[in-house]
Amino acid sequence: MKAAIVVFPGTNRERDMAAALEKAAGHNSKPDLIWHGETELKGYDLIVVPGGFSYGDYLRCGAMAGNSPILRSIKEQAERGVTVLGVCNGFQILTETGLLPGVLMRNAGLKFICKMTHIRCERRVAPFTGAMAEGQVSRVAVAHNEGNYFADEDTLNRLEGDDRVLFRYCDDRGNVSDKTNLNGSQRNIAGILNEKGNVLGMMPHPENAIDPIAGGVDGLPLFESLAKAVMERA
Amino acid sequence: MKANVTVTLKRGVLDPQGKAIGHALEGLGFDGIGEVRQGKLIEVELDETDRAAAEKKLDEMCRKLLANTVIEDYRIEIVA
């Protein structure tokens, strides 16, 4: 699997992401860390936009990165069908750049949330959740100040109608309610797909749940799904 | 030419920060406070002498970067 992880000034999860991908895809598949100044991103099976505070999150989270030249290249690759994953700040960037609908607003409680939570996999879809079961509950960390997913009613209905809501915040048994909605997201949305199904944005950090001694291993199936899907295609 | 661009959340989009500010004002004893909404002000200096051209340019800036029109409205005001 040839994977690229894009690094902006202020990105801080790129190493965790690289470790997760390597663990799932094997040690001969070290991802390339691509500095944001590059404008060409060709020949990759997977492009990851990791978490952090790109460009200091100035103006709006992800706004500066979303309009940077490297994002134009990512957009082109996504349109060609390359798999793209955006986590946390990466999700914010993908919405700002228009690859995913909606926007991540300030958490409803106005506080930065850094804690373990549960998410429910809503659907098995080849590149991202192929190694998971529908309804599978994962225990993963969130760490964000702007994770409150917002889109207008039409967009939300379209997302639901097309089965593009991939993860929702839930409790340890998979129940989705207002009580399990930690940041105020519309319809408990934690992760969504684009129309084609090759771009996923999610707020929680599966890359920080890949080792039993640190946070558990519930994040691994997502990376195993990616590795498997990409290898099958190759 | 100088312009002020005001970016605010759209009506109908919940503004928890505005709400918190409203509560704080009430806590300070200010009464009769209705809805409070907050936004941001961006001052832009432009190397442009034609007002209409400047407004057009600023409008494009707002749509491309300064505002996220999914949740925000913007207002352009040429001030000098």
PDB file of C-alpha atoms in Angstrom:
ATOM      1  CA  MET A   1       0.000   0.000   0.000  1.00  0.00           C
ATOM      2  CA  LYS A   2       1.448   3.347  -1.024  1.00  0.00           C
ATOM      3  CA  ALA A   3       0.147   5.891   1.436  1.00  0.00           C
ATOM      4  CA  ALA A   4       0.801   9.603   1.799  1.00  0.00           C
ATOM      5  CA  ILE A   5       0.245  11.527   4.998  1.00  0.00           C
ATOM      6  CA  VAL A   6       0.013  15.271   4.459  1.00  0.00           C
ATOM      7  CA  VAL A   7       1.742  17.484   7.009  1.00  0.00           C
ATOM      8  CA  PHE A   8       0.892  21.159   7.495  1.00  0.00           C
ATOM      9  CA  PRO A   9       2.525  23.557   9.933  1.00  0.00           C
ATOM     10  CA  GLY A  10       0.668  22.659  13.127  1.00  0.00           C
ATOM     11  CA  THR A  11      -0.219  19.081  12.194  1.00  0.00           C
ATOM     12  CA  ASN A  12       0.582  16.800  15.147  1.00  0.00           C
ATOM     13  CA  ARG A  13      -0.899  13.348  14.516  1.00  0.00           C
ATOM     14  CA  GLU A  14       1.123  12.345  11.472  1.00  0.00           C
ATOM     15  CA  ARG A  15       3.389   9.917  13.358  1.00  0.00           C
ATOM     16  CA  ASP A  16       0.467   8.207  15.075  1.00  0.00           C
ATOM     17  CA  MET A  17      -1.190   7.861  11.691  1.00  0.00           C
ATOM     18  CA  ALA A  18       1.992   6.408  10.154  1.00  0.00           C
ATOM     19  CA  ALA A  19       2.284   3.894  13.012  1.00  0.00           C
ATOM     20  CA  ALA A  20      -1.334   2.797  12.557  1.00  0.00           C
ATOM     21  CA  LEU A  21      -0.960   2.331   8.793  1.00  0.00           C
ATOM     22  CA  GLU A  22       2.303   0.439   9.193  1.00  0.00           C
ATOM     23  CA  LYS A  23       0.827  -1.819  11.816  1.00  0.00           C
ATOM     24  CA  ALA A  24      -2.108  -2.702   9.576  1.00  0.00           C
ATOM     25  CA  ALA A  25      -0.299  -2.936   6.246  1.00  0.00           C
ATOM     26  CA  GLY A  26       3.070  -4.368   7.278  1.00  0.00           C
ATOM     27  CA  HIS A  27       6.492  -2.857   7.698  1.00  0.00           C
ATOM     28  CA  ASN A  28       7.321  -2.715   4.022  1.00  0.00           C
ATOM     29  CA  SER A  29       4.638  -0.083   3.597  1.00  0.00           C
ATOM     30  CA  LYS A  30       5.992   2.927   5.411  1.00  0.00           C
ATOM     31  CA  PRO A  31       3.811   5.885   4.454  1.00  0.00           C
ATOM     32  CA  ASP A  32       5.410   9.003   2.968  1.00  0.00           C
ATOM     33  CA  LEU A  33       5.068  12.168   5.011  1.00  0.00           C
ATOM     34  CA  ILE A  34       4.355  14.938   2.529  1.00  0.00           C
ATOM     35  CA  TRP A  35       5.080  18.526   3.542  1.00  0.00           C
ATOM     36  CA  HIS A  36       2.297  20.920   2.557  1.00  0.00           C
ATOM     37  CA  GLY A  37       4.574  22.872   0.184  1.00  0.00           C
ATOM     38  CA  GLU A  38       4.421  20.020  -2.342  1.00  0.00           C
ATOM     39  CA  THR A  39       1.851  20.553  -5.040  1.00  0.00           C
ATOM     40  CA  GLU A  40       1.925  17.141  -6.726  1.00  0.00           C
ATOM     41  CA  LEU A  41       0.556  14.029  -5.049  1.00  0.00           C
ATOM     42  CA  LYS A  42       0.610  11.340  -7.671  1.00  0.00           C
ATOM     43  CA  GLY A  43       0.843   7.571  -7.506  1.00  0.00           C
ATOM     44  CA  TYR A  44      -0.640   7.009  -4.069  1.00  0.00           C
ATOM     45  CA  ASP A  45      -3.333   4.477  -3.160  1.00  0.00           C
ATOM     46  CA  LEU A  46      -4.262   6.339  -0.017  1.00  0.00           C
ATOM     47  CA  ILE A  47      -3.935   9.972   1.069  1.00  0.00           C
ATOM     48  CA  VAL A  48      -4.421  10.814   4.734  1.00  0.00           C
ATOM     49  CA  VAL A  49      -4.998  14.267   6.179  1.00  0.00           C
ATOM     50  CA  PRO A  50      -4.209  13.811   9.890  1.00  0.00           C
ATOM     51  CA  GLY A  51      -5.180  15.786  12.966  1.00  0.00           C
ATOM     52  CA  GLY A  52      -3.610  18.813  14.570  1.00  0.00           C
ATOM     53  CA  PHE A  53      -3.983  22.548  14.220  1.00  0.00           C
ATOM     54  CA  SER A  54      -3.036  23.294  10.615  1.00  0.00           C
ATOM     55  CA  TYR A  55      -1.867  26.906  10.207  1.00  0.00           C
ATOM     56  CA  GLY A  56      -2.841  27.469  13.837  1.00  0.00           C
ATOM     57  CA  ASP A  57      -6.506  26.973  12.892  1.00  0.00           C
ATOM     58  CA  TYR A  58      -6.545  30.674  11.994  1.00  0.00           C
ATOM     59  CA  LEU A  59      -9.811  32.145  10.648  1.00  0.00           C
ATOM     60  CA  ARG A  60     -11.682  28.805  10.952  1.00  0.00           C
ATOM     61  CA  CYS A  61     -10.410  25.295  11.618  1.00  0.00           C
ATOM     62  CA  GLY A  62      -9.106  23.909   8.363  1.00  0.00           C
ATOM     63  CA  ALA A  63      -9.835  27.073   6.360  1.00  0.00           C
ATOM     64  CA  MET A  64      -6.225  27.882   5.486  1.00  0.00           C
ATOM     65  CA  ALA A  65      -5.229  24.283   4.758  1.00  0.00           C
ATOM     66  CA  GLY A  66      -8.466  23.737   2.829  1.00  0.00           C
ATOM     67  CA  ASN A  67      -7.440  26.445   0.398  1.00  0.00           C
ATOM     68  CA  SER A  68      -3.771  25.458   0.073  1.00  0.00           C
ATOM     69  CA  PRO A  69      -2.277  24.202  -3.216  1.00  0.00           C
ATOM     70  CA  ILE A  70      -1.722  20.651  -1.934  1.00  0.00           C
ATOM     71  CA  LEU A  71      -5.443  20.356  -1.262  1.00  0.00           C
ATOM     72  CA  ARG A  72      -6.156  21.065  -4.922  1.00  0.00           C
ATOM     73  CA  SER A  73      -3.961  18.109  -5.741  1.00  0.00           C
ATOM     74  CA  ILE A  74      -5.757  15.945  -3.153  1.00  0.00           C
ATOM     75  CA  LYS A  75      -9.067  17.002  -4.671  1.00  0.00           C
ATOM     76  CA  GLU A  76      -7.898  15.907  -8.118  1.00  0.00           C
ATOM     77  CA  GLN A  77      -6.731  12.561  -6.785  1.00  0.00           C
ATOM     78  CA  ALA A  78     -10.015  12.061  -4.922  1.00  0.00           C
ATOM     79  CA  GLU A  79     -11.920  12.732  -8.113  1.00  0.00           C
ATOM     80  CA  ARG A  80      -9.836  10.022  -9.791  1.00  0.00           C
ATOM     81  CA  GLY A  81     -10.972   7.572  -7.106  1.00  0.00           C
ATOM     82  CA  VAL A  82      -7.949   7.573  -4.790  1.00  0.00           C
ATOM     83  CA  THR A  83      -8.964   6.756  -1.210  1.00  0.00           C
ATOM     84  CA  VAL A  84      -8.771   9.778   1.107  1.00  0.00           C
ATOM     85  CA  LEU A  85      -9.071   9.736   4.901  1.00  0.00           C
ATOM     86  CA  GLY A  86      -9.334  12.894   7.016  1.00  0.00           C
ATOM     87  CA  VAL A  87      -9.254  12.608  10.796  1.00  0.00           C
ATOM     88  CA  CYS A  88     -10.114  15.429  13.211  1.00  0.00           C
ATOM     89  CA  ASN A  89      -8.455  18.532  11.743  1.00  0.00           C
ATOM     90  CA  GLY A  90      -8.268  16.474   8.541  1.00  0.00           C
ATOM     91  CA  PHE A  91     -12.079  16.154   8.565  1.00  0.00           C
ATOM     92  CA  GLN A  92     -12.369  19.913   9.103  1.00  0.00           C
ATOM     93  CA  ILE A  93     -10.014  20.511   6.172  1.00  0.00           C
ATOM     94  CA  LEU A  94     -11.964  18.177   3.865  1.00  0.00           C
ATOM     95  CA  THR A  95     -15.215  20.026   4.619  1.00  0.00           C
ATOM     96  CA  GLU A  96     -13.554  23.427   4.119  1.00  0.00           C
ATOM     97  CA  THR A  97     -12.206  22.333   0.771  1.00  0.00           C
ATOM     98  CA  GLY A  98     -15.602  21.036  -0.334  1.00  0.00           C
ATOM     99  CA  LEU A  99     -14.713  17.342  -0.630  1.00  0.00           C
ATOM    100  CA  LEU A 100     -17.233  16.624   2.123  1.00  0.00           C
ATOM    101  CA  PRO A 101     -20.457  18.517   2.878  1.00  0.00           C
ATOM    102  CA  GLY A 102     -21.222  20.444   6.055  1.00  0.00           C
ATOM    103  CA  VAL A 103     -18.919  22.033   8.579  1.00  0.00           C
ATOM    104  CA  LEU A 104     -17.454  21.297  12.010  1.00  0.00           C
ATOM    105  CA  MET A 105     -18.538  23.993  14.442  1.00  0.00           C
ATOM    106  CA  ARG A 106     -17.394  24.792  17.958  1.00  0.00           C
ATOM    107  CA  ASN A 107     -18.492  22.078  20.429  1.00  0.00           C
ATOM    108  CA  ALA A 108     -21.954  22.834  21.811  1.00  0.00           C
ATOM    109  CA  GLY A 109     -20.545  22.860  25.367  1.00  0.00           C
ATOM    110  CA  LEU A 110     -17.870  25.410  24.333  1.00  0.00           C
ATOM    111  CA  LYS A 111     -15.128  23.231  25.810  1.00  0.00           C
ATOM    112  CA  PHE A 112     -12.270  21.302  24.272  1.00  0.00           C
ATOM    113  CA  ILE A 113     -13.170  17.620  24.663  1.00  0.00           C
ATOM    114  CA  CYS A 114     -10.361  15.132  25.189  1.00  0.00           C
ATOM    115  CA  LYS A 115     -11.692  11.742  26.272  1.00  0.00           C
ATOM    116  CA  MET A 116     -12.474   8.193  25.298  1.00  0.00           C
ATOM    117  CA  THR A 117     -15.837   7.705  23.658  1.00  0.00           C
ATOM    118  CA  HIS A 118     -17.719   5.094  21.650  1.00  0.00           C
ATOM    119  CA  ILE A 119     -18.684   5.176  18.002  1.00  0.00           C
ATOM    120  CA  ARG A 120     -20.943   2.852  16.079  1.00  0.00           C
ATOM    121  CA  CYS A 121     -20.127   1.644  12.587  1.00  0.00           C
ATOM    122  CA  GLU A 122     -23.282   2.262  10.550  1.00  0.00           C
ATOM    123  CA  ARG A 123     -22.316   0.383   7.441  1.00  0.00           C
ATOM    124  CA  ARG A 124     -19.692  -1.935   5.983  1.00  0.00           C
ATOM    125  CA  VAL A 125     -18.101  -0.144   3.083  1.00  0.00           C
ATOM    126  CA  ALA A 126     -15.071  -1.582   1.318  1.00  0.00           C
ATOM    127  CA  PRO A 127     -12.217   0.852   1.759  1.00  0.00           C
ATOM    128  CA  PHE A 128     -12.945   1.976   5.315  1.00  0.00           C
ATOM    129  CA  THR A 129     -15.047  -0.485   7.302  1.00  0.00           C
ATOM    130  CA  GLY A 130     -14.753  -3.684   5.234  1.00  0.00           C
ATOM    131  CA  ALA A 131     -13.137  -5.477   8.182  1.00  0.00           C
ATOM    132  CA  MET A 132     -15.841  -4.315  10.587  1.00  0.00           C
ATOM    133  CA  ALA A 133     -19.413  -5.420  11.205  1.00  0.00           C
ATOM    134  CA  GLU A 134     -22.454  -3.203  10.806  1.00  0.00           C
ATOM    135  CA  GLY A 135     -23.317  -1.941  14.273  1.00  0.00           C
ATOM    136  CA  GLN A 136     -19.824  -2.652  15.625  1.00  0.00           C
ATOM    137  CA  VAL A 137     -18.962  -0.422  18.581  1.00  0.00           C
ATOM    138  CA  SER A 138     -15.418   0.938  18.887  1.00  0.00           C
ATOM    139  CA  ARG A 139     -13.867   2.649  21.870  1.00  0.00           C
ATOM    140  CA  VAL A 140     -11.752   5.516  20.580  1.00  0.00           C
ATOM    141  CA  ALA A 141     -10.482   8.899  21.715  1.00  0.00           C
ATOM    142  CA  VAL A 142     -11.724  12.297  20.652  1.00  0.00           C
ATOM    143  CA  ALA A 143      -9.653  15.455  21.114  1.00  0.00           C
ATOM    144  CA  HIS A 144     -11.260  18.509  19.588  1.00  0.00           C
ATOM    145  CA  ASN A 145     -12.754  21.927  20.167  1.00  0.00           C
ATOM    146  CA  GLU A 146     -14.655  22.071  16.870  1.00  0.00           C
ATOM    147  CA  GLY A 147     -16.255  18.690  16.284  1.00  0.00           C
ATOM    148  CA  ASN A 148     -19.888  19.730  16.248  1.00  0.00           C
ATOM    149  CA  TYR A 149     -21.023  18.527  12.826  1.00  0.00           C
ATOM    150  CA  PHE A 150     -23.483  20.864  11.137  1.00  0.00           C
ATOM    151  CA  ALA A 151     -25.238  20.717   7.773  1.00  0.00           C
ATOM    152  CA  ASP A 152     -28.672  21.909   6.656  1.00  0.00           C
ATOM    153  CA  GLU A 153     -31.628  19.504   6.827  1.00  0.00           C
ATOM    154  CA  ASP A 154     -31.547  18.719   3.094  1.00  0.00           C
ATOM    155  CA  THR A 155     -27.877  17.776   3.239  1.00  0.00           C
ATOM    156  CA  LEU A 156     -28.410  15.654   6.362  1.00  0.00           C
ATOM    157  CA  ASN A 157     -31.333  13.836   4.755  1.00  0.00           C
ATOM    158  CA  ARG A 158     -29.298  13.243   1.630  1.00  0.00           C
ATOM    159  CA  LEU A 159     -26.393  11.857   3.691  1.00  0.00           C
ATOM    160  CA  GLU A 160     -28.730   9.496   5.518  1.00  0.00           C
ATOM    161  CA  GLY A 161     -30.616   8.511   2.367  1.00  0.00           C
ATOM    162  CA  ASP A 162     -27.364   7.609   0.596  1.00  0.00           C
ATOM    163  CA  ASP A 163     -26.057   5.730   3.676  1.00  0.00           C
ATOM    164  CA  ARG A 164     -23.121   8.080   3.892  1.00  0.00           C
ATOM    165  CA  VAL A 165     -23.131   8.491   7.663  1.00  0.00           C
ATOM    166  CA  LEU A 166     -20.449   5.950   8.585  1.00  0.00           C
ATOM    167  CA  PHE A 167     -19.965   6.574  12.323  1.00  0.00           C
ATOM    168  CA  ARG A 168     -22.158   7.950  15.113  1.00  0.00           C
ATOM    169  CA  TYR A 169     -21.380   8.728  18.744  1.00  0.00           C
ATOM    170  CA  CYS A 170     -22.988   6.086  20.959  1.00  0.00           C
ATOM    171  CA  ASP A 171     -22.650   4.393  24.348  1.00  0.00           C
ATOM    172  CA  ASP A 172     -20.681   1.197  25.034  1.00  0.00           C
ATOM    173  CA  ARG A 173     -23.584  -0.912  23.807  1.00  0.00           C
ATOM    174  CA  GLY A 174     -24.142   1.015  20.610  1.00  0.00           C
ATOM    175  CA  ASN A 175     -27.162   3.052  21.701  1.00  0.00           C
ATOM    176  CA  VAL A 176     -27.280   6.421  19.979  1.00  0.00           C
ATOM    177  CA  SER A 177     -28.991   9.209  21.935  1.00  0.00           C
ATOM    178  CA  ASP A 178     -28.643  12.871  22.900  1.00  0.00           C
ATOM    179  CA  LYS A 179     -26.807  11.665  25.997  1.00  0.00           C
ATOM    180  CA  THR A 180     -24.077  10.044  23.888  1.00  0.00           C
ATOM    181  CA  ASN A 181     -23.745  13.110  21.653  1.00  0.00           C
ATOM    182  CA  LEU A 182     -20.715  14.649  23.308  1.00  0.00           C
ATOM    183  CA  ASN A 183     -20.206  17.677  21.074  1.00  0.00           C
ATOM    184  CA  GLY A 184     -23.674  18.577  19.769  1.00  0.00           C
ATOM    185  CA  SER A 185     -23.260  17.093  16.295  1.00  0.00           C
ATOM    186  CA  GLN A 186     -26.379  16.916  14.171  1.00  0.00           C
ATOM    187  CA  ARG A 187     -27.788  13.389  14.390  1.00  0.00           C
ATOM    188  CA  ASN A 188     -24.767  12.214  16.442  1.00  0.00           C
ATOM    189  CA  ILE A 189     -22.613  12.228  13.313  1.00  0.00           C
ATOM    190  CA  ALA A 190     -18.954  11.325  13.919  1.00  0.00           C
ATOM    191  CA  GLY A 191     -17.912  10.426  10.370  1.00  0.00           C
ATOM    192  CA  ILE A 192     -19.258  10.773   6.819  1.00  0.00           C
ATOM    193  CA  LEU A 193     -18.441   9.662   3.290  1.00  0.00           C
ATOM    194  CA  ASN A 194     -18.453  11.637   0.062  1.00  0.00           C
ATOM    195  CA  GLU A 195     -20.857  10.724  -2.730  1.00  0.00           C
ATOM    196  CA  LYS A 196     -18.458   8.334  -4.445  1.00  0.00           C
ATOM    197  CA  GLY A 197     -17.596   6.584  -1.187  1.00  0.00           C
ATOM    198  CA  ASN A 198     -13.824   7.042  -1.479  1.00  0.00           C
ATOM    199  CA  VAL A 199     -13.424   9.968   0.940  1.00  0.00           C
ATOM    200  CA  LEU A 200     -14.061   9.584   4.691  1.00  0.00           C
ATOM    201  CA  GLY A 201     -13.906  12.344   7.274  1.00  0.00           C
ATOM    202  CA  MET A 202     -14.205  11.550  10.978  1.00  0.00           C
ATOM    203  CA  MET A 203     -13.569  13.400  14.235  1.00  0.00           C
ATOM    204  CA  PRO A 204     -12.465  10.519  16.535  1.00  0.00           C
ATOM    205  CA  HIS A 205      -8.897   9.197  16.413  1.00  0.00           C
ATOM    206  CA  PRO A 206      -8.714   5.519  15.402  1.00  0.00           C
ATOM    207  CA  GLU A 207      -4.940   5.959  14.969  1.00  0.00           C
ATOM    208  CA  ASN A 208      -4.629   6.354  18.728  1.00  0.00           C
ATOM    209  CA  ALA A 209      -6.299   3.010  19.439  1.00  0.00           C
ATOM    210  CA  ILE A 210      -3.912   0.511  17.856  1.00  0.00           C
ATOM    211  CA  ASP A 211      -1.985  -0.800  20.858  1.00  0.00           C
ATOM    212  CA  PRO A 212      -3.345  -2.669  23.915  1.00  0.00           C
ATOM    213  CA  ILE A 213      -1.028  -0.785  26.273  1.00  0.00           C
ATOM    214  CA  ALA A 214      -2.263   2.609  25.078  1.00  0.00           C
ATOM    215  CA  GLY A 215      -5.961   3.088  24.542  1.00  0.00           C
ATOM    216  CA  GLY A 216      -6.892  -0.383  23.245  1.00  0.00           C
ATOM    217  CA  VAL A 217      -7.000  -1.702  19.689  1.00  0.00           C
ATOM    218  CA  ASP A 218     -10.481  -0.733  18.535  1.00  0.00           C
ATOM    219  CA  GLY A 219      -9.014   1.626  15.932  1.00  0.00           C
ATOM    220  CA  LEU A 220      -7.162  -1.121  14.072  1.00  0.00           C
ATOM    221  CA  PRO A 221     -10.038  -2.561  11.983  1.00  0.00           C
ATOM    222  CA  LEU A 222     -10.338   0.701  10.074  1.00  0.00           C
ATOM    223  CA  PHE A 223      -6.690   0.557   9.022  1.00  0.00           C
ATOM    224  CA  GLU A 224      -6.920  -3.168   8.285  1.00  0.00           C
ATOM    225  CA  SER A 225      -9.905  -2.388   6.056  1.00  0.00           C
ATOM    226  CA  LEU A 226      -7.878   0.256   4.239  1.00  0.00           C
ATOM    227  CA  ALA A 227      -4.869  -2.012   3.797  1.00  0.00           C
ATOM    228  CA  LYS A 228      -7.008  -4.896   2.532  1.00  0.00           C
ATOM    229  CA  ALA A 229      -9.064  -2.774   0.133  1.00  0.00           C
ATOM    230  CA  VAL A 230      -6.027  -1.095  -1.332  1.00  0.00           C
ATOM    231  CA  MET A 231      -4.094  -4.355  -1.721  1.00  0.00           C
ATOM    232  CA  GLU A 232      -7.033  -6.039  -3.424  1.00  0.00           C
ATOM    233  CA  ARG A 233      -7.229  -3.190  -5.889  1.00  0.00           C
ATOM    234  CA  ALA A 234      -3.505  -3.310  -6.643  1.00  0.00           C
TER     235      ALA A 234
ATOM    236  CA  MET B   1      -9.138  51.511  -0.304  1.00  0.00           C
ATOM    237  CA  LYS B   2     -10.090  50.011   3.040  1.00  0.00           C
ATOM    238  CA  ALA B   3     -12.939  47.647   3.781  1.00  0.00           C
ATOM    239  CA  ASN B   4     -14.497  46.037   6.811  1.00  0.00           C
ATOM    240  CA  VAL B   5     -15.835  42.546   6.341  1.00  0.00           C
ATOM    241  CA  THR B   6     -18.192  41.333   9.044  1.00  0.00           C
ATOM    242  CA  VAL B   7     -18.744  37.599   9.278  1.00  0.00           C
ATOM    243  CA  THR B   8     -21.569  36.274  11.437  1.00  0.00           C
ATOM    244  CA  LEU B   9     -23.336  32.970  11.896  1.00  0.00           C
ATOM    245  CA  LYS B  10     -26.478  32.617   9.816  1.00  0.00           C
ATOM    246  CA  ARG B  11     -29.844  32.990  11.457  1.00  0.00           C
ATOM    247  CA  GLY B  12     -30.984  29.544  12.485  1.00  0.00           C
ATOM    248  CA  VAL B  13     -27.450  28.342  13.212  1.00  0.00           C
ATOM    249  CA  LEU B  14     -27.062  27.876  16.947  1.00  0.00           C
ATOM    250  CA  ASP B  15     -24.474  30.280  18.382  1.00  0.00           C
ATOM    251  CA  PRO B  16     -23.429  28.894  21.781  1.00  0.00           C
ATOM    252  CA  GLN B  17     -20.759  31.564  22.202  1.00  0.00           C
ATOM    253  CA  GLY B  18     -23.304  34.338  21.685  1.00  0.00           C
ATOM    254  CA  LYS B  19     -25.573  32.630  24.192  1.00  0.00           C
ATOM    255  CA  ALA B  20     -22.774  32.420  26.778  1.00  0.00           C
ATOM    256  CA  ILE B  21     -22.004  36.121  26.273  1.00  0.00           C
ATOM    257  CA  GLY B  22     -25.686  36.932  26.796  1.00  0.00           C
ATOM    258  CA  HIS B  23     -25.746  34.954  30.048  1.00  0.00           C
ATOM    259  CA  ALA B  24     -22.573  36.691  31.226  1.00  0.00           C
ATOM    260  CA  LEU B  25     -24.109  40.099  30.538  1.00  0.00           C
ATOM    261  CA  GLU B  26     -27.185  39.131  32.551  1.00  0.00           C
ATOM    262  CA  GLY B  27     -24.874  37.909  35.306  1.00  0.00           C
ATOM    263  CA  LEU B  28     -23.328  41.386  35.408  1.00  0.00           C
ATOM    264  CA  GLY B  29     -26.752  42.829  36.064  1.00  0.00           C
ATOM    265  CA  PHE B  30     -27.570  44.158  32.592  1.00  0.00           C
ATOM    266  CA  ASP B  31     -31.273  43.593  32.113  1.00  0.00           C
ATOM    267  CA  GLY B  32     -33.464  43.558  29.044  1.00  0.00           C
ATOM    268  CA  ILE B  33     -30.950  41.575  26.998  1.00  0.00           C
ATOM    269  CA  GLY B  34     -32.371  39.797  23.965  1.00  0.00           C
ATOM    270  CA  GLU B  35     -30.474  37.480  21.692  1.00  0.00           C
ATOM    271  CA  VAL B  36     -26.705  38.008  21.537  1.00  0.00           C
ATOM    272  CA  ARG B  37     -24.784  36.761  18.522  1.00  0.00           C
ATOM    273  CA  GLN B  38     -21.088  37.059  17.914  1.00  0.00           C
ATOM    274  CA  GLY B  39     -19.024  37.188  14.763  1.00  0.00           C
ATOM    275  CA  LYS B  40     -15.747  38.516  13.485  1.00  0.00           C
ATOM    276  CA  LEU B  41     -14.474  41.637  11.821  1.00  0.00           C
ATOM    277  CA  ILE B  42     -11.796  41.440   9.138  1.00  0.00           C
ATOM    278  CA  GLU B  43     -10.165  44.666   7.943  1.00  0.00           C
ATOM    279  CA  VAL B  44      -8.801  44.494   4.412  1.00  0.00           C
ATOM    280  CA  GLU B  45      -6.656  47.091   2.666  1.00  0.00           C
ATOM    281  CA  LEU B  46      -6.966  47.011  -1.098  1.00  0.00           C
ATOM    282  CA  ASP B  47      -4.834  48.436  -3.843  1.00  0.00           C
ATOM    283  CA  GLU B  48      -7.954  49.434  -5.769  1.00  0.00           C
ATOM    284  CA  THR B  49      -9.520  52.784  -6.594  1.00  0.00           C
ATOM    285  CA  ASP B  50     -12.778  51.670  -8.165  1.00  0.00           C
ATOM    286  CA  ARG B  51     -15.421  51.009  -5.555  1.00  0.00           C
ATOM    287  CA  ALA B  52     -17.455  48.519  -7.587  1.00  0.00           C
ATOM    288  CA  ALA B  53     -14.343  46.557  -8.539  1.00  0.00           C
ATOM    289  CA  ALA B  54     -13.274  46.468  -4.901  1.00  0.00           C
ATOM    290  CA  GLU B  55     -16.661  45.220  -3.786  1.00  0.00           C
ATOM    291  CA  LYS B  56     -16.596  42.514  -6.426  1.00  0.00           C
ATOM    292  CA  LYS B  57     -13.140  41.400  -5.349  1.00  0.00           C
ATOM    293  CA  LEU B  58     -14.140  41.372  -1.668  1.00  0.00           C
ATOM    294  CA  ASP B  59     -17.250  39.382  -2.423  1.00  0.00           C
ATOM    295  CA  GLU B  60     -15.126  36.729  -4.098  1.00  0.00           C
ATOM    296  CA  MET B  61     -12.730  36.738  -1.123  1.00  0.00           C
ATOM    297  CA  CYS B  62     -15.651  36.161   1.220  1.00  0.00           C
ATOM    298  CA  ARG B  63     -17.036  33.278  -0.770  1.00  0.00           C
ATOM    299  CA  LYS B  64     -13.645  31.630  -1.254  1.00  0.00           C
ATOM    300  CA  LEU B  65     -12.059  32.085   2.164  1.00  0.00           C
ATOM    301  CA  LEU B  66     -13.275  34.704   4.614  1.00  0.00           C
ATOM    302  CA  ALA B  67     -16.676  33.129   5.296  1.00  0.00           C
ATOM    303  CA  ASN B  68     -17.910  29.554   5.234  1.00  0.00           C
ATOM    304  CA  THR B  69     -21.269  30.111   3.595  1.00  0.00           C
ATOM    305  CA  VAL B  70     -22.635  26.824   4.932  1.00  0.00           C
ATOM    306  CA  ILE B  71     -23.019  28.505   8.319  1.00  0.00           C
ATOM    307  CA  GLU B  72     -21.934  32.120   7.925  1.00  0.00           C
ATOM    308  CA  ASP B  73     -23.220  35.337   6.368  1.00  0.00           C
ATOM    309  CA  TYR B  74     -20.926  38.199   5.456  1.00  0.00           C
ATOM    310  CA  ARG B  75     -21.282  41.934   5.022  1.00  0.00           C
ATOM    311  CA  ILE B  76     -18.868  44.158   3.117  1.00  0.00           C
ATOM    312  CA  GLU B  77     -18.441  47.819   3.950  1.00  0.00           C
ATOM    313  CA  ILE B  78     -16.009  50.137   2.181  1.00  0.00           C
ATOM    314  CA  VAL B  79     -14.769  52.504   4.889  1.00  0.00           C
ATOM    315  CA  ALA B  80     -12.072  54.571   3.232  1.00  0.00           C
TER     316      ALA B  80
END
